Amino acid sequence: EEQLLESGGGLVQPGGSLRLSCAASGFILSSYAMSWVRQAPGKGLEWVSSICVGGDTTHYAESVKGRFTISRDNSKNTLYLYMNSLRADDTAVYYCAKNLGTGCYATHGYWGQGTLVTVSS
Amino acid sequence: DIVMTQTPDSLAVSLGERATINCKSSQSVFYSSNNRNYLTWYQQLPGQPPKLLIYWATTRESGVPDRFSGSGSGTDFTLTISSLQAEDVAIYYCQQHYSIPFTFGPGTKVDIK
């Protein structure tokens, strides 16, 4: 059975950093494009970043470009999101999602349960 | 950026009745080289992560009940629940994955009347 388990969320001060992890099981992470999507409390969904198969090609929303980095460790079957220079408006539940297939331009087929990031002093 | 709009913002439907949600993109999400609309529908139950319902605008994900169907092409799309069940109370989102950034609609909340 496929599973995605996010971790690493928590309370961080503005300007701080955090690393989110998404441990995959039941499938080989390196065979799929993967994405991060976030949802601010009581708000809608916002795509954050995607990493294509191979890991050389990544895409970011303008709101996080230059501050966030998506990567994967295939040996650990784990996806990461490194978040720097965090701002209050980064406060959200962060979901990792497995795309349908290898392409970054593919539907987010399966989602984890999410991890909450709160940026506040 | 492609802007996604959804109508209505919310709707309440009697059990067994039809629910219709519309989604419009600010530009076409149809890719002629593969004849596909890069449009997806998700369902988010209360307190849960989103779940894939429909992709390529009309393809139902495996395991999704056949009361859910998607239609449309280009810029105008519709999600239809043919006979609303209690377990369908949720927020429904459309998303385009035609161009970066992949944008979502604001969501439509579906309730029981």
PDB file of C-alpha atoms in Angstrom, chain B residues 14-107:
ATOM      1  CA  SER B  14     -30.760  17.214  -1.204  1.00  0.00           C
ATOM      2  CA  LEU B  15     -29.615  13.632  -0.828  1.00  0.00           C
ATOM      3  CA  GLY B  16     -29.968  11.811  -4.128  1.00  0.00           C
ATOM      4  CA  GLU B  17     -30.094  15.004  -6.145  1.00  0.00           C
ATOM      5  CA  ARG B  18     -27.559  16.298  -8.666  1.00  0.00           C
ATOM      6  CA  ALA B  19     -24.742  18.680  -7.750  1.00  0.00           C
ATOM      7  CA  THR B  20     -22.921  20.648 -10.439  1.00  0.00           C
ATOM      8  CA  ILE B  21     -19.711  22.623  -9.979  1.00  0.00           C
ATOM      9  CA  ASN B  22     -18.202  24.797 -12.677  1.00  0.00           C
ATOM     10  CA  CYS B  23     -14.552  25.650 -13.177  1.00  0.00           C
ATOM     11  CA  LYS B  24     -13.189  28.178 -15.643  1.00  0.00           C
ATOM     12  CA  SER B  25      -9.589  28.855 -16.580  1.00  0.00           C
ATOM     13  CA  SER B  26      -8.344  32.245 -17.787  1.00  0.00           C
ATOM     14  CA  GLN B  27      -6.724  30.550 -20.770  1.00  0.00           C
ATOM     15  CA  SER B  28      -7.067  27.207 -22.472  1.00  0.00           C
ATOM     16  CA  VAL B  29      -5.542  24.207 -20.721  1.00  0.00           C
ATOM     17  CA  PHE B  30      -5.955  21.981 -23.753  1.00  0.00           C
ATOM     18  CA  TYR B  31      -2.709  20.608 -25.168  1.00  0.00           C
ATOM     19  CA  SER B  32      -3.330  19.733 -28.803  1.00  0.00           C
ATOM     20  CA  SER B  33      -0.249  17.549 -29.228  1.00  0.00           C
ATOM     21  CA  ASN B  34      -1.720  14.877 -26.966  1.00  0.00           C
ATOM     22  CA  ASN B  35      -5.379  15.917 -27.117  1.00  0.00           C
ATOM     23  CA  ARG B  36      -5.609  16.333 -23.355  1.00  0.00           C
ATOM     24  CA  ASN B  37      -7.039  18.948 -21.044  1.00  0.00           C
ATOM     25  CA  TYR B  38      -4.654  19.502 -18.133  1.00  0.00           C
ATOM     26  CA  LEU B  39      -7.471  19.876 -15.624  1.00  0.00           C
ATOM     27  CA  THR B  40      -7.934  17.907 -12.406  1.00  0.00           C
ATOM     28  CA  TRP B  41     -10.666  17.738  -9.776  1.00  0.00           C
ATOM     29  CA  TYR B  42      -9.936  17.001  -6.111  1.00  0.00           C
ATOM     30  CA  GLN B  43     -12.200  16.321  -3.160  1.00  0.00           C
ATOM     31  CA  GLN B  44     -11.206  17.436   0.321  1.00  0.00           C
ATOM     32  CA  LEU B  45     -13.264  15.917   3.120  1.00  0.00           C
ATOM     33  CA  PRO B  46     -13.279  17.789   6.444  1.00  0.00           C
ATOM     34  CA  GLY B  47      -9.937  17.422   8.202  1.00  0.00           C
ATOM     35  CA  GLN B  48      -8.462  15.304   5.411  1.00  0.00           C
ATOM     36  CA  PRO B  49      -5.925  15.858   2.652  1.00  0.00           C
ATOM     37  CA  PRO B  50      -7.216  16.315  -0.876  1.00  0.00           C
ATOM     38  CA  LYS B  51      -8.075  13.220  -2.851  1.00  0.00           C
ATOM     39  CA  LEU B  52      -7.861  12.838  -6.611  1.00  0.00           C
ATOM     40  CA  LEU B  53     -11.263  12.404  -8.284  1.00  0.00           C
ATOM     41  CA  ILE B  54     -10.945  13.239 -11.986  1.00  0.00           C
ATOM     42  CA  TYR B  55      -7.921  13.932 -14.178  1.00  0.00           C
ATOM     43  CA  TRP B  56      -7.501  14.918 -17.828  1.00  0.00           C
ATOM     44  CA  ALA B  57     -10.843  16.656 -17.193  1.00  0.00           C
ATOM     45  CA  THR B  58     -12.897  13.498 -17.736  1.00  0.00           C
ATOM     46  CA  THR B  59     -10.959  10.437 -16.482  1.00  0.00           C
ATOM     47  CA  ARG B  60     -12.244   9.091 -13.193  1.00  0.00           C
ATOM     48  CA  GLU B  61      -9.541   7.881 -10.811  1.00  0.00           C
ATOM     49  CA  SER B  62      -9.661   4.198  -9.920  1.00  0.00           C
ATOM     50  CA  GLY B  63     -12.004   3.557  -6.998  1.00  0.00           C
ATOM     51  CA  VAL B  64     -13.952   6.792  -7.371  1.00  0.00           C
ATOM     52  CA  PRO B  65     -17.711   6.130  -7.516  1.00  0.00           C
ATOM     53  CA  ASP B  66     -19.253   6.538 -10.951  1.00  0.00           C
ATOM     54  CA  ARG B  67     -21.675   9.174  -9.648  1.00  0.00           C
ATOM     55  CA  PHE B  68     -18.732  11.555 -10.070  1.00  0.00           C
ATOM     56  CA  SER B  69     -18.079  12.707 -13.620  1.00  0.00           C
ATOM     57  CA  GLY B  70     -16.108  15.445 -15.302  1.00  0.00           C
ATOM     58  CA  SER B  71     -16.759  17.237 -18.561  1.00  0.00           C
ATOM     59  CA  GLY B  72     -15.580  20.208 -20.565  1.00  0.00           C
ATOM     60  CA  SER B  73     -12.635  21.303 -22.657  1.00  0.00           C
ATOM     61  CA  GLY B  74     -10.471  24.327 -23.270  1.00  0.00           C
ATOM     62  CA  THR B  75     -11.450  26.811 -20.589  1.00  0.00           C
ATOM     63  CA  ASP B  76     -14.768  25.563 -19.222  1.00  0.00           C
ATOM     64  CA  PHE B  77     -15.170  22.473 -17.093  1.00  0.00           C
ATOM     65  CA  THR B  78     -17.810  20.849 -14.921  1.00  0.00           C
ATOM     66  CA  LEU B  79     -17.788  18.342 -12.082  1.00  0.00           C
ATOM     67  CA  THR B  80     -21.104  16.565 -11.628  1.00  0.00           C
ATOM     68  CA  ILE B  81     -22.221  14.430  -8.718  1.00  0.00           C
ATOM     69  CA  SER B  82     -25.231  12.648 -10.172  1.00  0.00           C
ATOM     70  CA  SER B  83     -26.796  11.550  -6.899  1.00  0.00           C
ATOM     71  CA  LEU B  84     -25.406  13.249  -3.826  1.00  0.00           C
ATOM     72  CA  GLN B  85     -24.566  11.021  -0.880  1.00  0.00           C
ATOM     73  CA  ALA B  86     -23.871  12.065   2.706  1.00  0.00           C
ATOM     74  CA  GLU B  87     -20.214  11.125   2.354  1.00  0.00           C
ATOM     75  CA  ASP B  88     -19.809  13.609  -0.510  1.00  0.00           C
ATOM     76  CA  VAL B  89     -19.960  16.604   1.842  1.00  0.00           C
ATOM     77  CA  ALA B  90     -16.619  18.221   1.104  1.00  0.00           C
ATOM     78  CA  ILE B  91     -14.825  21.043  -0.641  1.00  0.00           C
ATOM     79  CA  TYR B  92     -14.084  20.426  -4.302  1.00  0.00           C
ATOM     80  CA  TYR B  93     -11.146  22.045  -6.081  1.00  0.00           C
ATOM     81  CA  CYS B  94     -10.164  22.201  -9.719  1.00  0.00           C
ATOM     82  CA  GLN B  95      -6.521  22.643 -10.712  1.00  0.00           C
ATOM     83  CA  GLN B  96      -4.743  23.294 -13.971  1.00  0.00           C
ATOM     84  CA  HIS B  97      -1.384  21.617 -14.564  1.00  0.00           C
ATOM     85  CA  TYR B  98      -0.904  23.005 -18.064  1.00  0.00           C
ATOM     86  CA  SER B  99       1.570  25.676 -17.077  1.00  0.00           C
ATOM     87  CA  ILE B 100       3.706  26.700 -14.123  1.00  0.00           C
ATOM     88  CA  PRO B 101       2.506  27.781 -11.589  1.00  0.00           C
ATOM     89  CA  PHE B 102      -0.071  25.029 -11.270  1.00  0.00           C
ATOM     90  CA  THR B 103      -3.035  26.968  -9.972  1.00  0.00           C
ATOM     91  CA  PHE B 104      -6.098  25.832  -8.073  1.00  0.00           C
ATOM     92  CA  GLY B 105      -9.594  27.186  -8.067  1.00  0.00           C
ATOM     93  CA  PRO B 106     -10.823  28.671  -4.765  1.00  0.00           C
ATOM     94  CA  GLY B 107     -12.947  25.640  -4.002  1.00  0.00           C
TER      95      GLY B 107
END
